[in-house]
mmCIF file with all atom_site columns, C-alpha atoms in Angstrom:
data_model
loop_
_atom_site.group_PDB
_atom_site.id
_atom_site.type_symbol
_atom_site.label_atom_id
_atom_site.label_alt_id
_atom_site.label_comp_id
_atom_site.label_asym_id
_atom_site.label_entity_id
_atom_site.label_seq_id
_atom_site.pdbx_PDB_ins_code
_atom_site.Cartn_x
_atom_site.Cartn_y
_atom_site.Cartn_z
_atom_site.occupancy
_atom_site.B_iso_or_equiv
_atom_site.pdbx_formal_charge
_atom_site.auth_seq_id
_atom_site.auth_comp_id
_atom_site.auth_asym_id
_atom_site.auth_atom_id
_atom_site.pdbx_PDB_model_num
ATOM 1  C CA . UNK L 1 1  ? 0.000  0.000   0.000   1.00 0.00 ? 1  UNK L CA 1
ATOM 2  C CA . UNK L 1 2  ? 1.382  3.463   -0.881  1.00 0.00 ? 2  UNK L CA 1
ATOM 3  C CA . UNK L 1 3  ? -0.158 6.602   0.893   1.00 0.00 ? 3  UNK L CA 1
ATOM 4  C CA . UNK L 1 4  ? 0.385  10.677  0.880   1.00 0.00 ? 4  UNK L CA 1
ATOM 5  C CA . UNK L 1 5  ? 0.236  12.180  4.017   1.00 0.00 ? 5  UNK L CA 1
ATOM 6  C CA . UNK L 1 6  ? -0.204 16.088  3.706   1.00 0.00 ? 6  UNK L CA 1
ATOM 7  C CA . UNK L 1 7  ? -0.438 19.346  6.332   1.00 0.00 ? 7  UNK L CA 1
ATOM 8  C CA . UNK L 1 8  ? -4.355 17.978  6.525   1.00 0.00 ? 8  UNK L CA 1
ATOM 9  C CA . UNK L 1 9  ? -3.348 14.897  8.595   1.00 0.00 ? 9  UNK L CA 1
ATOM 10 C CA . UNK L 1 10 ? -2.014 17.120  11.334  1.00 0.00 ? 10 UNK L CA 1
ATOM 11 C CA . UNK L 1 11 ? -2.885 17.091  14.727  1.00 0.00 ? 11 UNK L CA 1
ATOM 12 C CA . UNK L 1 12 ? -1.504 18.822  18.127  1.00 0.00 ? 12 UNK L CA 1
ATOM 13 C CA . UNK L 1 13 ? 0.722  16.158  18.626  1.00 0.00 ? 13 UNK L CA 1
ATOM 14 C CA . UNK L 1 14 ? 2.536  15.613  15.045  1.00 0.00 ? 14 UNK L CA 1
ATOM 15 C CA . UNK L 1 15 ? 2.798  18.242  12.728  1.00 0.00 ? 15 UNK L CA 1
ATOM 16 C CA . UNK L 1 16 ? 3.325  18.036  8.613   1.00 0.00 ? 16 UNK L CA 1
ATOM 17 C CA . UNK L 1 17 ? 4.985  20.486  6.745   1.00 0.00 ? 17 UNK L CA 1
ATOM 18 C CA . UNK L 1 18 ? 5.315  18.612  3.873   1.00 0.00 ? 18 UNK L CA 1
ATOM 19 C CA . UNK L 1 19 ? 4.328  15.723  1.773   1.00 0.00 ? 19 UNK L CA 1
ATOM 20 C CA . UNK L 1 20 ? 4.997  12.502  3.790   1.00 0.00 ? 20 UNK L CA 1
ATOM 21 C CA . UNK L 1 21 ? 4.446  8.868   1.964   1.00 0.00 ? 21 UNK L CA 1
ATOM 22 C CA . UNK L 1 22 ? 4.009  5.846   3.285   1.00 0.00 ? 22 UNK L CA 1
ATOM 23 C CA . UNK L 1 23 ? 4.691  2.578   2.127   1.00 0.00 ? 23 UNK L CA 1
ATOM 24 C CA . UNK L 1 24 ? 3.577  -0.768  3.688   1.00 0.00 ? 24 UNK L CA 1
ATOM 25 C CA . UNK L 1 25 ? 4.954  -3.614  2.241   1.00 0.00 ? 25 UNK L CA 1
ATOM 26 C CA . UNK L 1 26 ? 3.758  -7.008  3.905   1.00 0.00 ? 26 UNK L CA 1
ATOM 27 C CA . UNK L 1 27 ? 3.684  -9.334  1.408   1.00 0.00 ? 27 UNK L CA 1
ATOM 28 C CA . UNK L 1 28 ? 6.817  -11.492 1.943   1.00 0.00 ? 28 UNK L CA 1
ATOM 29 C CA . UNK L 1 29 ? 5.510  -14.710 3.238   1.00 0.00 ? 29 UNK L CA 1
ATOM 30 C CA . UNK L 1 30 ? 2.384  -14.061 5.249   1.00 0.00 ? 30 UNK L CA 1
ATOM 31 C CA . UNK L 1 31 ? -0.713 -14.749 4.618   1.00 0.00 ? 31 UNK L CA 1
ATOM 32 C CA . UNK L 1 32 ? -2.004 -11.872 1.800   1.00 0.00 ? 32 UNK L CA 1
ATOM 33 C CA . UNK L 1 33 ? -4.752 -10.062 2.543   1.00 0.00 ? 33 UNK L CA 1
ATOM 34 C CA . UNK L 1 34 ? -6.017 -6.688  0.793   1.00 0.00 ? 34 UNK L CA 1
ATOM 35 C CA . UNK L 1 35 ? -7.944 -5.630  3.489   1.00 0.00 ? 35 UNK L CA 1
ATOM 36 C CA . UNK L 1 36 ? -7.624 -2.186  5.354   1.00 0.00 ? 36 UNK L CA 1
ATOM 37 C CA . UNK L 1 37 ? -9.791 0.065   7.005   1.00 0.00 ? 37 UNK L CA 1
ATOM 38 C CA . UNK L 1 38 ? -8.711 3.985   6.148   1.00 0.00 ? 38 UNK L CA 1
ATOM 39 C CA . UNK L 1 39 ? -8.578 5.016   2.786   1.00 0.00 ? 39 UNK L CA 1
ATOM 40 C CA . UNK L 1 40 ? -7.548 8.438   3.554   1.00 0.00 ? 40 UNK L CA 1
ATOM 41 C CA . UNK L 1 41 ? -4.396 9.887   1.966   1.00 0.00 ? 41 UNK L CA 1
ATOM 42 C CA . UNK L 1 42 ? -4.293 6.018   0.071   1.00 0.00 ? 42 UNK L CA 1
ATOM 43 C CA . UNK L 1 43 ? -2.569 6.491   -3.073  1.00 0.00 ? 43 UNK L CA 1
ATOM 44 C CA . UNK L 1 44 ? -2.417 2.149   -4.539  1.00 0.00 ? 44 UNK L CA 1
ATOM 45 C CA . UNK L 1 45 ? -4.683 0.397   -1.759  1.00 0.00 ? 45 UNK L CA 1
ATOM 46 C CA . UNK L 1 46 ? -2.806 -2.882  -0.660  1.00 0.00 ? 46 UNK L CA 1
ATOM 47 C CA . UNK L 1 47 ? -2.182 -5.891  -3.365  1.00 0.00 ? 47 UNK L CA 1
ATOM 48 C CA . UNK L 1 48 ? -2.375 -9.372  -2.390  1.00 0.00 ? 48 UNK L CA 1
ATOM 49 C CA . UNK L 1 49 ? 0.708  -10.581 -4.257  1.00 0.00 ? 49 UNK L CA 1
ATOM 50 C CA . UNK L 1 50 ? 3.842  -11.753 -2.259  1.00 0.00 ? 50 UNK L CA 1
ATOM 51 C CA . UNK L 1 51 ? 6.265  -9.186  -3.361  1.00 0.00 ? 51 UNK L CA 1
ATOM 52 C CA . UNK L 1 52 ? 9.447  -7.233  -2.293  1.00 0.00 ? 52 UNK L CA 1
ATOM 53 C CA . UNK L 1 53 ? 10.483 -3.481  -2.462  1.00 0.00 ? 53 UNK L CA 1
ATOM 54 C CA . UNK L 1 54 ? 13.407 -1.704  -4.189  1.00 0.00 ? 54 UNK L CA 1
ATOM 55 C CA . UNK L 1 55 ? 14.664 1.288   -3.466  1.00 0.00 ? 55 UNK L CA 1
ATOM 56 C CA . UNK L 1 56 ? 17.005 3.166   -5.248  1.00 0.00 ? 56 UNK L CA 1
ATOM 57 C CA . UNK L 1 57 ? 18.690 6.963   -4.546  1.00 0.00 ? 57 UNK L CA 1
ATOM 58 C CA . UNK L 1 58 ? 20.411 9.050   -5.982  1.00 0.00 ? 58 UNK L CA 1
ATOM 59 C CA . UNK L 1 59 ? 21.421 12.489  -5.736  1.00 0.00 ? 59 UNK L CA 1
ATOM 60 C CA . UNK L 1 60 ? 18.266 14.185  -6.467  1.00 0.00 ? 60 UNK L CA 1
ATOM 61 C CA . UNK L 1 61 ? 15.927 11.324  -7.318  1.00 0.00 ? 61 UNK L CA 1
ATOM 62 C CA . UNK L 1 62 ? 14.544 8.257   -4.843  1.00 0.00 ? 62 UNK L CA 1
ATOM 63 C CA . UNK L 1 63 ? 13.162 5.180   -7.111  1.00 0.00 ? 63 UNK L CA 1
ATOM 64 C CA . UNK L 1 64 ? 10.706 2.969   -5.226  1.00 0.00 ? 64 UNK L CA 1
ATOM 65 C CA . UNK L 1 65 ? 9.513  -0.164  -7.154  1.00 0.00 ? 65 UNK L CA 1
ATOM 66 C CA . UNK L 1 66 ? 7.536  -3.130  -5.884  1.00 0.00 ? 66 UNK L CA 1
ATOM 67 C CA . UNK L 1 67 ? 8.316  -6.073  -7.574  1.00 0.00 ? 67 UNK L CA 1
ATOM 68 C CA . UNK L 1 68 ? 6.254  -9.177  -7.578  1.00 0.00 ? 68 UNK L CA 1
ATOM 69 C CA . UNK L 1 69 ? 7.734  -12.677 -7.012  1.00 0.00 ? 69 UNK L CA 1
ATOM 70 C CA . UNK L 1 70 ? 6.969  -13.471 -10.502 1.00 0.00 ? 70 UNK L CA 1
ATOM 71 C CA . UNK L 1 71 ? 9.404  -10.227 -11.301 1.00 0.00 ? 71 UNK L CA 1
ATOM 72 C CA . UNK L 1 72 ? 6.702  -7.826  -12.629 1.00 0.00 ? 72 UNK L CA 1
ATOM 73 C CA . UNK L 1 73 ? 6.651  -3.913  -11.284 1.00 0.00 ? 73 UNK L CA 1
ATOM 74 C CA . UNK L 1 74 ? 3.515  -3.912  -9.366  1.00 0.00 ? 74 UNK L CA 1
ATOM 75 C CA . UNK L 1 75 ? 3.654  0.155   -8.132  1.00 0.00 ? 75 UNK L CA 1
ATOM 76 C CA . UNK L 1 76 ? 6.729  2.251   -8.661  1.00 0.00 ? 76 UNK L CA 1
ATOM 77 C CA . UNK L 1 77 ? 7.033  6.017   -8.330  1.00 0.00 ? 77 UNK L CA 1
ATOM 78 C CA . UNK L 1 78 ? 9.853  8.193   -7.941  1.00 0.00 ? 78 UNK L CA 1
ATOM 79 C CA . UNK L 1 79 ? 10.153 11.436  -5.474  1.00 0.00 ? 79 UNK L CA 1
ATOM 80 C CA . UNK L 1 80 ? 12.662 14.488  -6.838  1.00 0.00 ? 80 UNK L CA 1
ATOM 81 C CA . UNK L 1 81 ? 14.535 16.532  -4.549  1.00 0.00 ? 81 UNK L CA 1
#
């Protein structure tokens, strides 16, 4: 599952400033589920599909890619400096 967590999701104890993702990757031997409860700030809602995550920087550029077992790109995106 990838989310976006912006300024909105601020409260008195934990404060934003700026764009905050989350990824949660569980899909490396447990049993798969897609189900989840908030769908606030959810970007790609979970995928059942045993999987594992790469992540690449660089200088001015972060690669994320989720890669299936069966070696197919099942989300990517990239953030820029």
């Amino acid at each position: 599952m990838r989310g976006l967590f912006l300024s909105r999701f601020s409260t008195r104890r934990y404060q934003y400033n700026r764009e905050v993702y989350q990824v949660v990757t569980g899909g490396g031997g447990a049993p798969l589920s897609d189900a989840y409860s908030s769908k606030k700030g959810v970007i790609v809602p979970p995928i059942p599909e045993y999987h594992f995550v790469v992540v690449n920087v660089e200088d001015d550029l972060i690669m994320v890619h989720a890669i299936s077992h069966e070696e197919r790109t099942i989300d990517q995106f990239a953030l820029s400096k």
